[in-house]
Coordinates of C-alpha atoms and ligand atoms in Angstrom, one line a residue:
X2 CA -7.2 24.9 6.6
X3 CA -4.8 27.8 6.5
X4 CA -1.0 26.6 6.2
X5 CA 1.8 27.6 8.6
X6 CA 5.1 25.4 7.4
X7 CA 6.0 23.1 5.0
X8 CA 7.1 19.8 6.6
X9 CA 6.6 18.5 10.2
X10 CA 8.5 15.7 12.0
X11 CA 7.1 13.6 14.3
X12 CA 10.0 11.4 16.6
X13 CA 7.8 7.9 17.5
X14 CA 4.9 6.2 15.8
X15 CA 3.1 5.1 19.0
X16 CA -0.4 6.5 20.4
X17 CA 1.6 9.7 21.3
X18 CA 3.3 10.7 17.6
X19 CA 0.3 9.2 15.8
X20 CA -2.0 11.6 17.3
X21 CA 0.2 14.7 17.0
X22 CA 0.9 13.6 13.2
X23 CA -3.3 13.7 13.0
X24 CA -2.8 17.4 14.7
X25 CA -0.8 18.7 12.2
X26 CA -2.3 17.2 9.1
X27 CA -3.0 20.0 7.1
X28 CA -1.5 22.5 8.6
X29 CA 2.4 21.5 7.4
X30 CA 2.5 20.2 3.7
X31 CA 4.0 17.1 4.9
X32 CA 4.4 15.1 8.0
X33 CA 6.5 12.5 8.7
X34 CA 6.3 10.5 11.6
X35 CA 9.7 8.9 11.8
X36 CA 9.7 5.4 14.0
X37 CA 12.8 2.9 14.9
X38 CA 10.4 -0.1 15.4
X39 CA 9.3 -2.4 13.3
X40 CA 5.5 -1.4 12.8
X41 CA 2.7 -4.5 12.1
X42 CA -0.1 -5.3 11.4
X43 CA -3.2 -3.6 12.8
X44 CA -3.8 -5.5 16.2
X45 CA -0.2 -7.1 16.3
X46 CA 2.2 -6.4 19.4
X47 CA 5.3 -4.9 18.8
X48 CA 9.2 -4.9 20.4
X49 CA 9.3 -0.9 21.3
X50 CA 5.8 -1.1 23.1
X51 CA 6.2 -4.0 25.5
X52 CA 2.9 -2.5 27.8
X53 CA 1.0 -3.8 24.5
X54 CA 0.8 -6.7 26.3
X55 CA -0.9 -5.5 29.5
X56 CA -4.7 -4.1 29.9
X57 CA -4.9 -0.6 28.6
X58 CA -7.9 0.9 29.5
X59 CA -8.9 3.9 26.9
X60 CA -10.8 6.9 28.7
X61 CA -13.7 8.7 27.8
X62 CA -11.9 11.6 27.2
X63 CA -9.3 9.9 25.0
X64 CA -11.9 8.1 23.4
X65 CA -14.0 11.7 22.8
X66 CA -10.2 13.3 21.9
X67 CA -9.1 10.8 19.4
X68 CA -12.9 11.1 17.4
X69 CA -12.1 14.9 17.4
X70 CA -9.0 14.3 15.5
X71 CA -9.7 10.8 13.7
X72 CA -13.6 11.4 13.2
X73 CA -14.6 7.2 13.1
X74 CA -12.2 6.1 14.9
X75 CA -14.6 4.5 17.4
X76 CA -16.8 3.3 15.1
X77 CA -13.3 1.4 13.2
X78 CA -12.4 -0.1 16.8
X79 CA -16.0 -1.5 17.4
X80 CA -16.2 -3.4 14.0
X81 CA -12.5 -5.0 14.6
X82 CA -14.5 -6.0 17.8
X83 CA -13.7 -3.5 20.8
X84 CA -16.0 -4.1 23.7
X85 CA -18.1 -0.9 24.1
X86 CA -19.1 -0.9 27.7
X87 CA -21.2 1.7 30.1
X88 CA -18.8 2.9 32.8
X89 CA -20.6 1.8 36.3
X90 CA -23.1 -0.2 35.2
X91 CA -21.0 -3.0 33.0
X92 CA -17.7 -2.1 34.8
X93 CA -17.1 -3.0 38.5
X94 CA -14.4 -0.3 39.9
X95 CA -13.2 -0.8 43.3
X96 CA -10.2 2.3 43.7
X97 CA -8.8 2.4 46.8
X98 CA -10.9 -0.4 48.2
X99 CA -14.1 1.2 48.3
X100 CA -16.6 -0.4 45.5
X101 CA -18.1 2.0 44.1
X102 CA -22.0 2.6 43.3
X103 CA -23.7 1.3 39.9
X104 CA -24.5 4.7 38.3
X105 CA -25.6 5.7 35.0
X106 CA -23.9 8.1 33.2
X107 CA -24.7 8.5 30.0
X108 CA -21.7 7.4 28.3
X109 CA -20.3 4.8 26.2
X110 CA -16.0 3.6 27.1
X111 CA -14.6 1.3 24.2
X112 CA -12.6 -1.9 25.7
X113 CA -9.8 -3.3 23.6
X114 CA -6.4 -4.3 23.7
X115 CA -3.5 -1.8 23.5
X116 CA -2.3 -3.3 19.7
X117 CA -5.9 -3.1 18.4
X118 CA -5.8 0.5 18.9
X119 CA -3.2 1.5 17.9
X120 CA -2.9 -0.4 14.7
X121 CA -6.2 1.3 14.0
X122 CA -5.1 4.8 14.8
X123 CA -1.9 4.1 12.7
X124 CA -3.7 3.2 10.0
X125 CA -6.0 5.8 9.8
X126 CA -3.3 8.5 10.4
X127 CA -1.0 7.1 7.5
X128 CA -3.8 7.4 5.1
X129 CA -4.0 11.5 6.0
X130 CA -3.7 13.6 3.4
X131 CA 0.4 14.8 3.6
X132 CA 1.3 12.0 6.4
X133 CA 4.0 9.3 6.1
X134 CA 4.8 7.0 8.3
X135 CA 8.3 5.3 8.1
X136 CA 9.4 2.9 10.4
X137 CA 12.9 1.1 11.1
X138 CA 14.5 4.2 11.0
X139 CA 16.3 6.1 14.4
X140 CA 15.9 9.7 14.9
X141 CA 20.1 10.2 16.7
X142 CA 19.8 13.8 17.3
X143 CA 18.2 17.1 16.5
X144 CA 19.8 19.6 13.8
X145 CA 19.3 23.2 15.4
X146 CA 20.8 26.8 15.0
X147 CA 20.3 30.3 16.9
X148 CA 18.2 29.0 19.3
X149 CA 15.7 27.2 16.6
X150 CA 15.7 23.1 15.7
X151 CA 15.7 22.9 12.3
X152 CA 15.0 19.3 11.9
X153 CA 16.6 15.8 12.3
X154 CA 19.6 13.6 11.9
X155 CA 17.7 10.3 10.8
X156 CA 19.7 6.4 10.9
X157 CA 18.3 4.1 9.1
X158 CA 18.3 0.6 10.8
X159 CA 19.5 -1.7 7.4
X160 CA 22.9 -2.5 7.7
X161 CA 25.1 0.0 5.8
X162 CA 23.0 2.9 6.1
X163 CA 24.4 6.5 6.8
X164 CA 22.9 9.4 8.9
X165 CA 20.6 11.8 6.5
X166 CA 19.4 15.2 7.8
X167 CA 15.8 15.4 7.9
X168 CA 14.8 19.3 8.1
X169 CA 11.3 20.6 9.5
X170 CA 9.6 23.9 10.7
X171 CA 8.5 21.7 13.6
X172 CA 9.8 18.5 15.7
X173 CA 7.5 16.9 17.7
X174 CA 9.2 14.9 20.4
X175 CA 7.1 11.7 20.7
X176 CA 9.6 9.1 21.7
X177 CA 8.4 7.7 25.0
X178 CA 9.6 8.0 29.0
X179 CA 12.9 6.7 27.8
X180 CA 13.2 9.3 24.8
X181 CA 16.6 11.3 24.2
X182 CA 14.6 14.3 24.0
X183 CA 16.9 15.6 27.2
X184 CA 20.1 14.5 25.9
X185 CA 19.4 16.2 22.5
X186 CA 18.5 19.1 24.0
X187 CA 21.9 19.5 25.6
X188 CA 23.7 18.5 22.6
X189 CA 22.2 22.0 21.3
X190 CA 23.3 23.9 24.2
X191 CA 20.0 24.1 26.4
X192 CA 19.3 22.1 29.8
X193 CA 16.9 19.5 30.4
X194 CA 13.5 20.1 32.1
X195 CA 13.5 19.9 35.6
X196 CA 12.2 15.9 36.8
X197 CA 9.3 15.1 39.4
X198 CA 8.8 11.6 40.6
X199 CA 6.9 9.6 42.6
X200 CA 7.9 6.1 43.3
X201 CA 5.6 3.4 43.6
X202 CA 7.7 0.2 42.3
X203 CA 4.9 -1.7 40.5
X204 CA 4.9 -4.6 38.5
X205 CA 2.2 -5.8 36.3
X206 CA 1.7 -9.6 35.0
X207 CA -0.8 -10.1 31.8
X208 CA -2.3 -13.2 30.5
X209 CA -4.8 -13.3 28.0
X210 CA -7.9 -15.7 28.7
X211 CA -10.7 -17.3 26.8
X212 CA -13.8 -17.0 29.1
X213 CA -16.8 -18.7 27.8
X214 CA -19.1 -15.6 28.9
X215 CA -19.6 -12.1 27.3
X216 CA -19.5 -10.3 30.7
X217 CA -19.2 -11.4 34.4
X218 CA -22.6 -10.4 36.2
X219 CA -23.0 -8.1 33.2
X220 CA -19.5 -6.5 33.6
X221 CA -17.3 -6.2 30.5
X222 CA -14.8 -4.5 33.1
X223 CA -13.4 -5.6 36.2
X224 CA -10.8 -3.0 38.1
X225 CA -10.4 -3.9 42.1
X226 CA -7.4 -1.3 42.7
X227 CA -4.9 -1.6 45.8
X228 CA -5.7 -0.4 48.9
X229 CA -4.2 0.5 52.5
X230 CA -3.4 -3.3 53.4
X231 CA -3.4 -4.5 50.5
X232 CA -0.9 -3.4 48.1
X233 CA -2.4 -6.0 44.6
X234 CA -4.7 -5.2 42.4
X235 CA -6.5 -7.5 39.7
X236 CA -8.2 -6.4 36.3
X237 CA -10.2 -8.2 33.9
X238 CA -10.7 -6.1 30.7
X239 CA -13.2 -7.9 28.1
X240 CA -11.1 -7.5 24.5
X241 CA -11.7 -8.1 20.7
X242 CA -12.6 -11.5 19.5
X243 CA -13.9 -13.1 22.8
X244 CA -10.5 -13.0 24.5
X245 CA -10.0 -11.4 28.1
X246 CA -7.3 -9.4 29.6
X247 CA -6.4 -10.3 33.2
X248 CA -3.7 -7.8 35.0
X249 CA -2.9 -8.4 38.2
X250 CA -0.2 -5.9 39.5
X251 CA 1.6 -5.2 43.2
X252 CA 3.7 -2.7 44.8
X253 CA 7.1 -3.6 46.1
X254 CA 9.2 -6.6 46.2
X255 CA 7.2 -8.2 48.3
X256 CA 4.3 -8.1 46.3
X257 CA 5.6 -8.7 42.8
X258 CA 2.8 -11.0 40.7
X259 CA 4.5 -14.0 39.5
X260 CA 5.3 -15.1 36.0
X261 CA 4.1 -18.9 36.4
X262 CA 0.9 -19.2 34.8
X263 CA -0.5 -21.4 38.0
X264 CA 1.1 -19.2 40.4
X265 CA -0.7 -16.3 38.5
X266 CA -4.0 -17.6 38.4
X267 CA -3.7 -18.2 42.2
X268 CA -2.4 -14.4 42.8
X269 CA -5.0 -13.5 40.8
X270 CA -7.5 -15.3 42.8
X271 CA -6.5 -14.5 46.1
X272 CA -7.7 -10.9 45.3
X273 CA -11.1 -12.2 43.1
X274 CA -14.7 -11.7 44.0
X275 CA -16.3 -15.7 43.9
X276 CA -17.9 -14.4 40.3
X277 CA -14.6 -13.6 38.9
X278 CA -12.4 -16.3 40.3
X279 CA -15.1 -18.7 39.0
X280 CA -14.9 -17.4 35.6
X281 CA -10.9 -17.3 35.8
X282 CA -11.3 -21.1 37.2
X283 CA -13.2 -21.6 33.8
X284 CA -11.3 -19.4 31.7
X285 CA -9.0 -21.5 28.5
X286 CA -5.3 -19.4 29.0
X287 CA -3.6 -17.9 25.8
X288 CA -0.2 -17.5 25.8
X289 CA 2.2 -16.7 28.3
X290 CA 2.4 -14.6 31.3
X291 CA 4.0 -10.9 30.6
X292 CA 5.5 -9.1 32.8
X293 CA 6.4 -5.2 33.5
X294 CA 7.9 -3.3 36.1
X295 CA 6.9 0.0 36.2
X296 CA 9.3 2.1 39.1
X297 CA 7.5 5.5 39.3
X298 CA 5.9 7.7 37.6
X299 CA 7.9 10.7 36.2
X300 CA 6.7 14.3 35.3
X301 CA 9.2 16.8 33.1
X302 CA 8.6 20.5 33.8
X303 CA 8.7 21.4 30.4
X304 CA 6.8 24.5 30.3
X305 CA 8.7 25.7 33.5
X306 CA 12.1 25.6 31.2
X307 CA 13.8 29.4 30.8
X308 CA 15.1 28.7 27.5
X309 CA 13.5 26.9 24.7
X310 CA 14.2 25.9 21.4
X311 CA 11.9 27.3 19.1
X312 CA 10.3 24.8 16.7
X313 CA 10.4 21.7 18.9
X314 CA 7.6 20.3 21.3
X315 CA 7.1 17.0 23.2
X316 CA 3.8 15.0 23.9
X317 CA 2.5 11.8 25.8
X318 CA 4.9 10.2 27.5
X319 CA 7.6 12.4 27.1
X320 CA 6.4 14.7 29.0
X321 CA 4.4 12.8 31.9
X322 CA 4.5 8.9 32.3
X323 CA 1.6 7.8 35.2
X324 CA 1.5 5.0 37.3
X325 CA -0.6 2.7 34.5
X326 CA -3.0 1.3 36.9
X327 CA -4.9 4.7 36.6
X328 CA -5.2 4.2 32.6
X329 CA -4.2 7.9 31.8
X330 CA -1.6 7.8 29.4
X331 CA -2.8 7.4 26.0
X332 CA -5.6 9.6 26.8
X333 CA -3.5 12.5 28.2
X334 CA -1.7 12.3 25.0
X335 CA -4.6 12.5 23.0
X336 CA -5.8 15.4 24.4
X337 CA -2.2 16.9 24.5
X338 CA -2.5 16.5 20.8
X339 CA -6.0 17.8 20.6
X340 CA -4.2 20.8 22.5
X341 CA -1.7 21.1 19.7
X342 CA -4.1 21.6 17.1
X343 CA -5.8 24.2 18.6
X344 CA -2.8 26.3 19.4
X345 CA -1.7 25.3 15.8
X346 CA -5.1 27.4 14.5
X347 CA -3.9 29.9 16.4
X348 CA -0.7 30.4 14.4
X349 CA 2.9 29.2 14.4
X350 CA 3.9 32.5 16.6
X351 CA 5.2 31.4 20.0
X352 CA 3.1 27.8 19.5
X353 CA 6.1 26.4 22.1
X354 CA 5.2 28.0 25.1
X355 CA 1.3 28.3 24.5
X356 CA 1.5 24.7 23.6
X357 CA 3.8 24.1 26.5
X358 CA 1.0 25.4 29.0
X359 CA -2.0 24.0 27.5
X360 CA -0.1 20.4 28.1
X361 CA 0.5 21.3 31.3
X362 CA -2.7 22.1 32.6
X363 CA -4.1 18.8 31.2
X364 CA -0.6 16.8 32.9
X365 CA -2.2 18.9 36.3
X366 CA -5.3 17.1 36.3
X367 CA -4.1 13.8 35.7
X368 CA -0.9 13.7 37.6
X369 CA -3.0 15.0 40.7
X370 CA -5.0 12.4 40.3
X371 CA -2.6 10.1 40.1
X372 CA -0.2 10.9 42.1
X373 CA -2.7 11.4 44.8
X374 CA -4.2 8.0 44.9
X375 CA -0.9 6.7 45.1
X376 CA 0.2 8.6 48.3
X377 CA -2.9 7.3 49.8
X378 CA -1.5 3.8 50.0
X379 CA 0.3 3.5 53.0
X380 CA 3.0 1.6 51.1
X381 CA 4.3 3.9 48.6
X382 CA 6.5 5.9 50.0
X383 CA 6.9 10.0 49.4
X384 CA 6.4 12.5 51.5
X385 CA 2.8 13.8 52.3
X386 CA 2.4 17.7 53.1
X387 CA -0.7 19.1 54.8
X388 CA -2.3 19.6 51.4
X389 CA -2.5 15.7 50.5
X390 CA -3.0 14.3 53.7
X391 CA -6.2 17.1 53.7
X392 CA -6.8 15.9 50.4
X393 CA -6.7 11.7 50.4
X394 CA -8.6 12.2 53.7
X395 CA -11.9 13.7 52.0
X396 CA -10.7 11.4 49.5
X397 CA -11.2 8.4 51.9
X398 CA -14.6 10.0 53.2
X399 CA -16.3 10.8 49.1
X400 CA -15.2 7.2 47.9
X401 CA -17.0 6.0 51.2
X402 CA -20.3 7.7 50.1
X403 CA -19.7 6.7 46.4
X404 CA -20.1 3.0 47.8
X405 CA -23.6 3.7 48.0
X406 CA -24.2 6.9 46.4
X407 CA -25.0 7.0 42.7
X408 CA -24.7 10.3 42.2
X409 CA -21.4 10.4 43.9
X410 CA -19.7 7.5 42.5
X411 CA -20.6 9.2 39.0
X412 CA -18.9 12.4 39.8
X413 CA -16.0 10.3 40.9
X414 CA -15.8 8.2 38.0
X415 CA -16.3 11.2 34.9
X416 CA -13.1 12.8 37.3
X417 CA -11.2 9.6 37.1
X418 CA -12.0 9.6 33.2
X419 CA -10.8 13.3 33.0
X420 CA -14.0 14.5 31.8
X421 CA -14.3 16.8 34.9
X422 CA -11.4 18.7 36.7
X423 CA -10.7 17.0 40.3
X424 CA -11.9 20.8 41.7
X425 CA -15.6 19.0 40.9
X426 CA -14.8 16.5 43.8
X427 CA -15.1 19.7 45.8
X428 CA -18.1 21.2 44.1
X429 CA -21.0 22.9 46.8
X430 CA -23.1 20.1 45.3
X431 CA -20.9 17.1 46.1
X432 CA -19.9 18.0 49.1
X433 CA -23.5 18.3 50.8
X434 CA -23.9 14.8 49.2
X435 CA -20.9 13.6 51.1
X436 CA -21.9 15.1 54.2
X437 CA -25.5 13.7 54.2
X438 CA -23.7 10.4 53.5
X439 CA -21.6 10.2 55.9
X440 CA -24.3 11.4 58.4
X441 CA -26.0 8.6 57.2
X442 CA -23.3 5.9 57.3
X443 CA -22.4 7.2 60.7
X444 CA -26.2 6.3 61.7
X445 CA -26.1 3.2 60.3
X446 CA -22.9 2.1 62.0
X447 CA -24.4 3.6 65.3
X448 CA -27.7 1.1 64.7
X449 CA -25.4 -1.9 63.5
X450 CA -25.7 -5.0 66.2
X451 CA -22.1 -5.8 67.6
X452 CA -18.9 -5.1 66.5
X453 CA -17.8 -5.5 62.5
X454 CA -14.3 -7.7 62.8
X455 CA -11.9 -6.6 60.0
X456 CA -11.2 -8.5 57.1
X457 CA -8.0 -11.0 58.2
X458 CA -8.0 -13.8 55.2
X459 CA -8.2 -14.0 51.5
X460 CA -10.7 -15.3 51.3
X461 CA -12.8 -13.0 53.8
X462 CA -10.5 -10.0 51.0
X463 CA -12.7 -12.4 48.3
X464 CA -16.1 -12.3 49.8
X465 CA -15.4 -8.2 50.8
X466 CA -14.1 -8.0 46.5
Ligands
FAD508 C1 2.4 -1.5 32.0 C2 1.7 -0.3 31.4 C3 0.3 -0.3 31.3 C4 -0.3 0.9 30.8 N1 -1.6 1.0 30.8 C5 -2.2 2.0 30.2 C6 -3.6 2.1 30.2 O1 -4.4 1.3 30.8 N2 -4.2 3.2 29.6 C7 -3.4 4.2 29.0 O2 -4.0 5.1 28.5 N3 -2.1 4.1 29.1 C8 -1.5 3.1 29.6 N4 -0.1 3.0 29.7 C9 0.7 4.2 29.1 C10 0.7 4.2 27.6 O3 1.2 2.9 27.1 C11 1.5 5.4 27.1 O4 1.1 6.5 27.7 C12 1.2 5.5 25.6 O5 1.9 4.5 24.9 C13 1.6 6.9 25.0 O6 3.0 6.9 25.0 P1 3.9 7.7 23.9 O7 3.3 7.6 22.5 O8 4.2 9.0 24.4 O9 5.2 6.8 24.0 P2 5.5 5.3 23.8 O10 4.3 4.5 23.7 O11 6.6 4.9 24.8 O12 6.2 5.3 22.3 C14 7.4 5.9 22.0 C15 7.7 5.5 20.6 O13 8.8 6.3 20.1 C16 9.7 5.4 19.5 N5 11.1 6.0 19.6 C17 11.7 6.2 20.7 N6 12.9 6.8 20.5 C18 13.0 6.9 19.1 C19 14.0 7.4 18.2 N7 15.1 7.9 18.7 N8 13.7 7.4 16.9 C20 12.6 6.9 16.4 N9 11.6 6.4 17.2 C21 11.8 6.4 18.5 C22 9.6 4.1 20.2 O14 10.0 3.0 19.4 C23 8.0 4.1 20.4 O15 7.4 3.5 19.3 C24 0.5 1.9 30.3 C25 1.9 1.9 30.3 C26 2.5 0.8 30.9 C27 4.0 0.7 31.0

C-alpha cells in the first residue's frame, strides 16, 4: 500500500475514530487515535458514550462496511455471542405503524449491544500495524498555519500534566455531536459549517432483561416505531450472552418513558403485541433503567464550507447525528470511513473536499431518510414543503403495500439498511407493485362487511402491535 504521510491523528476513540484509524492504516506510518475517556474492556460501557446503554441496532451496510475495513470482524462479534438474525423474517419492524411483510432477503444483520462492538472494533484496530490508541488524554485545540492544520495541542488528564503538541499530515475530527471541531476551527481563523436541524425531542429509557427464550415467535428483533397518534415506540433487541435489550422511547414531554423500573415495564407494555408483553411479563430485569434525551438531530454542511483547512477532516457524528430510533449512526460512519480510504488511494491531493463530498452523499441518503420519517409524525414539528408532504404521502401509500407485500417490504427494508438509495422507493418496478397493491387493498376494503372502528385503547394499540 503506497504511503502518502507520516503520522495521522485521529480526535475520539469511539465507532467513528476507530474506523477512520482502520482507513488510514497503512497509508500514514503512524496513527494515533487520541481519546479523553477512560477506554475498557471489550464489552464494558463507558462515561463518554452514555447511548452504550441503549439498543444500537448495526446495519447491513455498516456491518458489510466495517468487514471491508476490519476483514473478521463479524465473525469476532458472533463468537463473543452477537445475535445474527435475517432481517424480516426473525425481526418484526413496524415503522410508521404499518407492520411490514415477512420477506426473505438474503442477508444476514448481527444483534449486539453497543459496548460489545465497539470493544471489538477497538481491539482489532489497536492491533493494526502503525495504530495506537491512547486514552485519558484531551485533544484542546488544533495547531495550524497558512491555511493548513498541522496537528494537535494534546492534555493529558493525570493531575500535573502540561499541553504537548502532537503534529500530523492529517487530523481526523472524530469527537462526537458535542465535538469542538467548530470552536477550533475559529480559533484558526475559519467559520464553522453552516447547521441543519430537525427537532424531534426524544427520549429513550433502556433496561436490560433476561428472557428465558432465544427469540419471540422466532424474532431475535422486535422494532414497533411511532406513528401518527402515537408518538412511543418499543424495541426488544436479542444481545450477547442471553440478555435482551428493551428501548422504549417518546416524543415530547408528554411522552417521556419513565425511569421507574415498574413504570417502565408498564410503558413498555402499553405499546406490546400479547407475545412480547408476555415475554417482558416473564423477563428477570438487569440493572437499572437508563435514560437519554435526544433533542434533534443535527446535520453540519461541511462540504458546503468556502474555506477549508487543508489536512483536517471530520466523520460520524461530527458531521451528521440522526434521530437514533432509525439506527444510522455507526453505520454512516463506517461507510464515511470506508469513503476515506478510497479517496485516500486516490492520493493526499485535495483529499478534503473529495472526501468532503463523498461523506456527503452518504449523510444524503440517510438524513433523507431520517429526517423524512420524522416529519411524517404529526408531532414533530418542522415545516413541511410540497416536496415532503409529496414524499411521506407515497410514503404512507408503499409501507401500506409493504404490509402485505413481500417484495415491497424488502425493497423498503434494504433502503432503511442503506443498501439501496431511497430513489429505489421510486423505481418503475416498485411503483407498479404499489399501485396493484393499493388497487387491491382498495378492493378489499370495498368487499369488507361494515365499517372498521379505529383503534381507541391500549390495549386494542396491543392486539393492532
Ligand atoms: C440514544 C442513542 C441511541 C443510538 N442508537 C444507535 C443505533 O441503534 N445504531 C447506530 O448505528 N447508532 C446509534 N446511535 C448513534 C451512535 O451512537 C453514534 O453515531 C456513534 O457512536 C458514532 O459516533 P462518533 O464515533 O462519531 O462519536 P461518539 O460516539 O460521540 O464519540 C466521540 C468520541 O470522541 C471523544 N472525544 C470528544 N472530544 C474529545 C477531545 N477533545 N479529545 C479526545 N477525545 C474526545 C469522546 O470521548 C468519544 O469517545 C445512537 C445514539 C444515541 C444517542
Amino acid at each position: 500500500m503506497e504511503r502518502v504521510g507520516e503520522h495521522a491523528v485521529v480526535v475520539g476513540a469511539s465507532v467513528g475514530g476507530l474506523l477512520a484509524a482502520a482507513a488510514l492504516a497503512g497509508r500514514y506510518r503512524r496513527v494515533t487515535v487520541v481519546e479523553r475517556d477512560v477506554l475498557p474492556a471489550v464489552g464494558e460501557g463507558r462515561r463518554a458514550v452514555p447511548q452504550g446503554r441503549h439498543v444500537h441496532a448495526l446495519l447491513p451496510s455498516g456491518e458489510r462496511a466495517m468487514e471491508e475495513l476490519l476483514p473478521g470482524i463479524a465473525a469476532d462479534l458472533v463468537a463473543a455471542g452477537a445475535v445474527p438474525y435475517e432481517p424480516l423474517t426473525e425481526m418484526r419492524f413496524r415503522p410508521g405503524g404499518h407492520l411490514l411483510a415477512r420477506a426473505s432477503l438474503g442477508l444476514r444483520c448481527l444483534a449486539a449491544s453497543r459496548p460489545l462492538i465497539e470493544g471489538h472494533v477497538r481491539r482489532r484496530v489497536a492491533a493494526l500495524d502503525g495504530v495506537t490508541v491512547a486514552d485519558r488524554r484531551d485533544v484542546v485545540g488544533l495547531i495550524g498555519d497558512g491555511g493548513r492544520v498541522r496537528g494537535v495541542r494534546v492534555l493529558g488528564r493525570e493531575e500535573g500534566s502540561v499541553v504537548t503538541e502532537l503534529e500530523a499530515d492529517l487530523v481526523i475530527g472524530a469527537s462526537g455531536r458535542g465535538g469542538r471541531l467548530g470552536a477550533w476551527l475559529e480559533a484558526l481563523g475559519f467559520a464553522r459549517p453552516r447547521e441543519e436541524r430537525v427537532r424531534v425531542d426524544l427520549v429513550y429509557a433502556s433496561r436490560e432483561l433476561r428472557l428465558p427464550v432465544p427469540s419471540i415467535g422466532g424474532d431475535k428483533v422486535i422494532l414497533l416505531a411511532a406513528r401518527p397518534g402515537v408518538p412511543r415506540g418499543v424495541s426488544l433487541f436479542a444481545q450477547e450472552h442471553g440478555r435482551w435489550l428493551l428501548t422504549v422511547s417518546g416524543y415530547g414531554a408528554a411522552h417521556r418513558p419513565p425511569a421507574d423500573g415498574g413504570a417502565h415495564l408498564a410503558f413498555a407494555a402499553a405499546l406490546a403485541p400479547p407475545d412480547v408483553l408476555a415475554a417482558l411479563r416473564a423477563a428477570e430485569p438487569l440493572g437499572d433503567v437508563a435514560v437519554h434525551g435526544f433533542p434533534a438531530s443535527v446535520r453540519r454542511r461541511w462540504e458546503r464550507m468556502e474555506r477549508w483547512p487543508a489536512g483536517l477532516v471530520p466523520i460520524g457524528d461530527a458531521i451528521a447525528s440522526f434521530n437514533p430510533i432509525y439506527g444510522q449512526g455507526m453505520s454512516v460512519a463506517a461507510l464515511e470511513a470506508v469513503a476515506l480510504r478510497d479517496c485516500l488511494a486516490a492520493g493526499p491531493g485535495g483529499l478534503e473536499r473529495r472526501y468532503a463530498r463523498a461523506a456527503a452523499r452518504i449523510v444524503d441518503a440517510a438524513w433523507a431518510l431520517a429526517t423524512g420519517a420524522d416529519l411524517a409524525l404529526p408531532h414533530v414539528p418542522g415545516p413541511r414543503p410540497a416536496r415532503v408532504r409529496v414524499v411521506n404521502a407515497w410514503m404512507r401509500r408503499l409501507l401500506t403495500v409493504a404490509e402485505r407485500d413481500p417484495a415491497v417490504a424488502a425493497t423498503f427494508m434494504r433502503v432503511a439498511g442503506l443498501l439501496d438509495p431511497p430513489q429505489r422507493l421510486l423505481a418503475p418496478a416498485t411503483v407498479a407493485r404499489v399501485a396493484a397493491g393499493t388497487l387491491r387493498g382498495r378492493r378489499r376494503r370495498a368487499d369488507a362487511p361494515g365499517p372498521v372502528a379505529a383503534p381507541a385503547s391500549a390495549t386494542a394499540l396491543r392486539r393492532e402491535g
